[in-house]
Coordinates of C-alpha atoms and ligand atoms in Angstrom, one line a residue:
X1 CA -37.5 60.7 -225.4
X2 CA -36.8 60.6 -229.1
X3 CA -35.1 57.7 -230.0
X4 CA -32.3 57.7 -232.5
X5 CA -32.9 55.9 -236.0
X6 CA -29.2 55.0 -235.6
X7 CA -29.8 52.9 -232.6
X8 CA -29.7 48.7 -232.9
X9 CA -32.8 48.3 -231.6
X10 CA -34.6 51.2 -233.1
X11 CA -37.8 49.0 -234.0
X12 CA -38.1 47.5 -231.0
X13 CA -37.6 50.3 -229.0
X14 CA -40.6 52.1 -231.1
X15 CA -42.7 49.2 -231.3
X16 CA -42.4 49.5 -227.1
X17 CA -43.3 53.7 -227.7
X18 CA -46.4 52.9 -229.7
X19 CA -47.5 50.4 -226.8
X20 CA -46.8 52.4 -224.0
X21 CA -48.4 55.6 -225.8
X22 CA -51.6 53.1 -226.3
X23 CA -51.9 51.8 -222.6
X24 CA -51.8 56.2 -222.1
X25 CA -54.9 56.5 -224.7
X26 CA -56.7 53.4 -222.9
X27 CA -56.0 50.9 -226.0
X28 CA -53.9 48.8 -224.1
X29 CA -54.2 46.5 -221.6
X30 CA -51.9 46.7 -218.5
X31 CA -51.5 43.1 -219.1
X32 CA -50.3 44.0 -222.8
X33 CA -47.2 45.2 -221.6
X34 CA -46.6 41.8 -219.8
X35 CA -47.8 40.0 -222.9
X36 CA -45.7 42.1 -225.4
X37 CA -42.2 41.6 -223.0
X38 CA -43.4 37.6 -223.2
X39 CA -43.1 37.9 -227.0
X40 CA -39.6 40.1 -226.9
X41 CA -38.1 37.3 -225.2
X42 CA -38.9 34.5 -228.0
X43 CA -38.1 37.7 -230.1
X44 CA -34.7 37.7 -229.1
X45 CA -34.4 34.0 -229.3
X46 CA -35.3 34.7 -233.0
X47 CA -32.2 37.3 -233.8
X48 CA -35.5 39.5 -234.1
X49 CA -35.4 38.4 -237.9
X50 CA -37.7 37.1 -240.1
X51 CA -37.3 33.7 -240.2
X52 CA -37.2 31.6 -243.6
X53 CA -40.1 29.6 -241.8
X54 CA -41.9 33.1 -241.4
X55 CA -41.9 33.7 -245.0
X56 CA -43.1 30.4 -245.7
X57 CA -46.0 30.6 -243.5
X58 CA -46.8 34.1 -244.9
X59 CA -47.3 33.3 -248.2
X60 CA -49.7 29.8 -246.8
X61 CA -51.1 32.7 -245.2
X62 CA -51.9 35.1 -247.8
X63 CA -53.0 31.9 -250.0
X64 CA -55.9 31.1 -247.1
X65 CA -56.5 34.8 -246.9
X66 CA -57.0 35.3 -251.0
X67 CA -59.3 32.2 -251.6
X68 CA -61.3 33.2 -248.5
X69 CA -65.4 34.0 -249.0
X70 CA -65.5 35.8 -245.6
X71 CA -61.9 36.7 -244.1
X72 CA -62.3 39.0 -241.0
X73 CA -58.8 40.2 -238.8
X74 CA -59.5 39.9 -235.2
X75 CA -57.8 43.0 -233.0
X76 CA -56.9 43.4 -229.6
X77 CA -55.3 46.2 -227.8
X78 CA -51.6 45.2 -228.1
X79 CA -52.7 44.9 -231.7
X80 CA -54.6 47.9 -232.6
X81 CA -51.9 49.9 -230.6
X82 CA -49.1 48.4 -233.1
X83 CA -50.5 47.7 -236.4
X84 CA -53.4 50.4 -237.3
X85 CA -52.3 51.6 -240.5
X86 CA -51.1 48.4 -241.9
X87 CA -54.7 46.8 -240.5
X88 CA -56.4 49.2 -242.4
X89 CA -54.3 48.1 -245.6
X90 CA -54.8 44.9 -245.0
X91 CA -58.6 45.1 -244.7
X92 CA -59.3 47.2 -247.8
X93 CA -56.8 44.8 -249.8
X94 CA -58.9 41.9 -249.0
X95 CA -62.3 44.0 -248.5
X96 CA -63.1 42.7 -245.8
X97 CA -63.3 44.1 -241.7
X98 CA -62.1 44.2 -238.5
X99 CA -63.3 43.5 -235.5
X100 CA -62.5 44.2 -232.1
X101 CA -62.1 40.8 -229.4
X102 CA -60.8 41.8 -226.1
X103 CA -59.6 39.5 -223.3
X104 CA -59.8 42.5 -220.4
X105 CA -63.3 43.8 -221.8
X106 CA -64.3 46.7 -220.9
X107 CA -66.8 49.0 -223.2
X108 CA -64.8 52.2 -223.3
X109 CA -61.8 50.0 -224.2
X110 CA -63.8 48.6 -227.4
X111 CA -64.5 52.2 -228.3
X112 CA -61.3 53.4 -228.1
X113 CA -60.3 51.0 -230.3
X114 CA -62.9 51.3 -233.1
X115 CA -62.2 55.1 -233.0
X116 CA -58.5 54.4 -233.5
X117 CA -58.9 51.7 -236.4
X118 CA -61.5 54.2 -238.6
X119 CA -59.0 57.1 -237.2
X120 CA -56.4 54.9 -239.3
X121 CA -58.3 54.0 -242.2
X122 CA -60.7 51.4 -241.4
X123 CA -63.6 50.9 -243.2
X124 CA -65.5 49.0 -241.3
X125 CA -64.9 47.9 -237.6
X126 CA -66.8 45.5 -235.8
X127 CA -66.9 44.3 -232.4
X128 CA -68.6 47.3 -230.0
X129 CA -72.1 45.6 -230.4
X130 CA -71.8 42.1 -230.1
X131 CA -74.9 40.0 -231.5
X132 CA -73.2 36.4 -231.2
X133 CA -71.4 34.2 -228.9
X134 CA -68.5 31.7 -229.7
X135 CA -69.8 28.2 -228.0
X136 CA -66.7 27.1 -225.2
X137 CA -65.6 30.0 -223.5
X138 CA -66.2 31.4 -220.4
X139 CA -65.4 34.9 -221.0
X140 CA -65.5 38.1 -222.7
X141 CA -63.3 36.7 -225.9
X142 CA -66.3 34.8 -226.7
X143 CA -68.5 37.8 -227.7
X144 CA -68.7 38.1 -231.5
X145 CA -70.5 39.8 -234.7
X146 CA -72.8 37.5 -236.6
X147 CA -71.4 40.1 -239.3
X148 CA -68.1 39.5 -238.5
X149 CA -66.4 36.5 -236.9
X150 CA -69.8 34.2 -236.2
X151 CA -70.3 34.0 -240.1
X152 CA -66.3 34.2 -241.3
X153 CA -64.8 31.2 -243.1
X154 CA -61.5 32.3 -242.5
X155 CA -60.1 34.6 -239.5
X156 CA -57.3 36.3 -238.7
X157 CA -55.8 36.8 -235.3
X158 CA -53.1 37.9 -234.6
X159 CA -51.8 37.4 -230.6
X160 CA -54.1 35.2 -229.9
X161 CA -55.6 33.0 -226.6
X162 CA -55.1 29.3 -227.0
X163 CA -58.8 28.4 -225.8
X164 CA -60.1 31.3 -228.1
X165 CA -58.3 29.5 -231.0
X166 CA -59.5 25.9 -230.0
X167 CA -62.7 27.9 -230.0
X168 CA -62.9 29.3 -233.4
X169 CA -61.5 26.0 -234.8
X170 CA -64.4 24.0 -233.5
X171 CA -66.8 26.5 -235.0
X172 CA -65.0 25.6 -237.7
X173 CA -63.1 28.5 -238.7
X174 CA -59.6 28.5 -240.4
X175 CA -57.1 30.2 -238.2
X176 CA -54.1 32.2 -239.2
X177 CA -52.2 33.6 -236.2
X178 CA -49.1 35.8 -235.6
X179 CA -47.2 34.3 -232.4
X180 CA -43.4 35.0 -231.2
X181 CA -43.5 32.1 -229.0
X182 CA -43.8 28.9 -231.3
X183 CA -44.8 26.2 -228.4
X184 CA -48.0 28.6 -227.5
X185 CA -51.6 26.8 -227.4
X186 CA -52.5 28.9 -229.9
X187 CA -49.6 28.3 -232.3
X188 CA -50.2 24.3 -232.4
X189 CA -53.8 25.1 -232.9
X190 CA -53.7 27.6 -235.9
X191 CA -53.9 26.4 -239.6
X192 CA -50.9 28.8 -240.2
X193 CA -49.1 30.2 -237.4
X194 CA -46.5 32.7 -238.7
X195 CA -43.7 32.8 -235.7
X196 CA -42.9 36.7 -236.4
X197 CA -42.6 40.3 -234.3
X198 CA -46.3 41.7 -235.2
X199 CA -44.6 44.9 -236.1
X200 CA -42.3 42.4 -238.7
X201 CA -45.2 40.6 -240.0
X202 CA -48.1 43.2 -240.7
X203 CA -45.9 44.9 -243.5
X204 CA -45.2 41.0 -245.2
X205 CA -48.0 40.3 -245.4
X206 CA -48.8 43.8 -247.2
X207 CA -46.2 43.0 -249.4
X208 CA -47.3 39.1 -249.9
X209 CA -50.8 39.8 -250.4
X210 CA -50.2 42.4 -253.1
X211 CA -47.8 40.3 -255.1
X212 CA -50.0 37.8 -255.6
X213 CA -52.8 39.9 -256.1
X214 CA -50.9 41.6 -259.2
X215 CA -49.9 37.9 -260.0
X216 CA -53.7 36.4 -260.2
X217 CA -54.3 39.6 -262.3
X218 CA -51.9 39.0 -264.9
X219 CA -52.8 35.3 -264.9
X220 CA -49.2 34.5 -263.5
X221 CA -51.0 32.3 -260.6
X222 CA -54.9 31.0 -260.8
X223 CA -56.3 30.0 -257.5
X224 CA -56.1 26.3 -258.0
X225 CA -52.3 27.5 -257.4
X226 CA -52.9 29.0 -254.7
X227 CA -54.9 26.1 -253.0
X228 CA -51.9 23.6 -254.1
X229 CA -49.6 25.7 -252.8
X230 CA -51.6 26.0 -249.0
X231 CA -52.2 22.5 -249.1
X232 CA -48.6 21.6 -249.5
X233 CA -47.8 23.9 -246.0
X234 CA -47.4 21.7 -243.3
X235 CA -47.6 24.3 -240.0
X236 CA -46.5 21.6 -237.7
X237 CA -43.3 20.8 -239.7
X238 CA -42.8 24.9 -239.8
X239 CA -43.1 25.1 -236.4
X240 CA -40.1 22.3 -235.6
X241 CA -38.0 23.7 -238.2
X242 CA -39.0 27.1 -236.2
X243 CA -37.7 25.5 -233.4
X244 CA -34.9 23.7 -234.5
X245 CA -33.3 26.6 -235.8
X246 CA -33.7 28.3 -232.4
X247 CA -31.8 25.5 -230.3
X248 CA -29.1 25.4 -233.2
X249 CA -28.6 29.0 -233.1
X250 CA -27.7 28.1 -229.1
X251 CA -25.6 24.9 -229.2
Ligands
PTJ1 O1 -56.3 43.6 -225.4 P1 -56.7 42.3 -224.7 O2 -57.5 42.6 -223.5 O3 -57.4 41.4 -225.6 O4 -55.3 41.6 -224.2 C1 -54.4 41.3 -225.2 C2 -53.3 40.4 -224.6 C3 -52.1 40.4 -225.6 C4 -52.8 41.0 -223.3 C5 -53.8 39.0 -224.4 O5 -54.3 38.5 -225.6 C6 -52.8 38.1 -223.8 O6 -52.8 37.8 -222.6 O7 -51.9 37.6 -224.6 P2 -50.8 36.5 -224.2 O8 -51.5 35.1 -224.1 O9 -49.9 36.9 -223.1 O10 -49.9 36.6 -225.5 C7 -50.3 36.0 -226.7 C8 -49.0 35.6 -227.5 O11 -48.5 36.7 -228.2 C9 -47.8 35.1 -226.7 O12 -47.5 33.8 -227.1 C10 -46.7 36.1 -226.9 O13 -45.5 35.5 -227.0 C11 -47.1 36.6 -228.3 N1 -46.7 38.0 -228.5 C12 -46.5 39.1 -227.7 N2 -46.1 40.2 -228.3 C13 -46.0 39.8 -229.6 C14 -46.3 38.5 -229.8 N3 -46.3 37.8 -231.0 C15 -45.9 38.6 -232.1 N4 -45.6 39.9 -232.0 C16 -45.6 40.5 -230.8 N5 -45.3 41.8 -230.8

């Protein structure tokens, strides 16, 4: 069915397509469907905006991201399936890769998924020949790249296990995570958590990242600005205000 751009919910709707078309081509995980309704819900709760709080956490994003030596973006199926093209932007931007981390492992999964990111632009995927192991985890998420992840100072994840984030934390990694639901394991454990639809956040953070690119450029920012501004970021004070403004919006 085609759906009609005139429709209220027409990104939603297409976001659900692109998932549902992914979980057809073996991208997705059965349990993504299940995972991507449990973020709809806190969606919902949102007004399915971007929150003031988002924006604030994007650009403490982007600021971790552009005074990274090793950023990597960590991508799963619900992931891949959603945000190809703007994952491929976002790696040559900050020239640096992907790589593939998958709860529900499976080989030909992996694949799939590394065909689909260079298919969209990717450069260079990681992930479907682990050499490395993240210390604290019991399964498949703990496979890594020492190219990728192992040796990354900074990594993004967007959709993310809680114990995988604890994880990369005590290895010592900074985390920036994209998460609906703002009590998740994983968004108290993040250095920046920004509480945003995937589908909402991958083009911000286009748009973030290039701003301030152009801005370092033309000597508008210098990166001592950029770490002033990232230290000021608070994520657990965005993540009550996050809150707050949900239980306002309902009393
Ligand atoms: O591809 P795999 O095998 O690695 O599996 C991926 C899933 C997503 C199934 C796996 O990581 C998983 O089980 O995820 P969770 O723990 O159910 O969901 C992670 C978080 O993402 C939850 O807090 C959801 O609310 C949130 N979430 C779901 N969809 C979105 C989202 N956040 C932002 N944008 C979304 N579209």
């Amino acid at each position: 069915m085609t759906i009609p751009r005139s429709h209220p919910r027409y990104v939603s709707l297409t976001a659900r397509d692109k998932l549902v078309e992914g979980w057809k081509n073996g991208l997705v995980a059965t349990q993504g469907l299940i995972a991507h309704g449990r973020g709809e819900a806190f969606d919902y709760l949102l007004g399915e905006v971007t929150t003031p709080e988002a924006e604030m956490a994007t650009n403490a994003a982007v600021c971790m991201l552009l005074l990274a030596e090793k950023p990597v973006i960590s991508v799963n199926g619900n992931v891949g399936a959603m945000a190809a093209p703007e994952i491929a932007t976002l790696c040559g931007l900050l020239d640096c890769p992907a790589e593939i981390n998958i709860f529900h492992r499976t080989d030909d999964r992996v694949n799939r998924l590394v065909e689909h990111l260079e298919k969209n632009g990717c450069r260079k995927v990681l992930g479907s020949d682990p050499d490395a192991r993240l210390e604290g985890l019991d399964h498949a998420r703990a496979l890594c790249s020492m190219d990728g992840i192992f040796t990354s100072d900074v990594v993004l994840v967007p959709l993310e296990d809680g114990d995988r984030c604890k994880a990369l934390k005590a290895a010592g990694k900074s985390v920036i995570t994209i998460d609906l639901n703002p009590m998740s394991r994983t968004a108290v454990t993040a250095d920046v958590t920004i509480v945003d639809n995937l589908i909402r956040s991958m083009p911000n953070l286009i748009r973030v990242i290039k701003g301030y690119q152009k801005r370092l450029l033309l000597g508008g920012i210098t990166p001592e600005k950029l770490k002033a501004e990232l230290s000021s970021y608070s994520n657990d004070n965005n993540l009550k205000d996050t809150l707050k403004k949900i239980t306002e919006k309902f009393s």
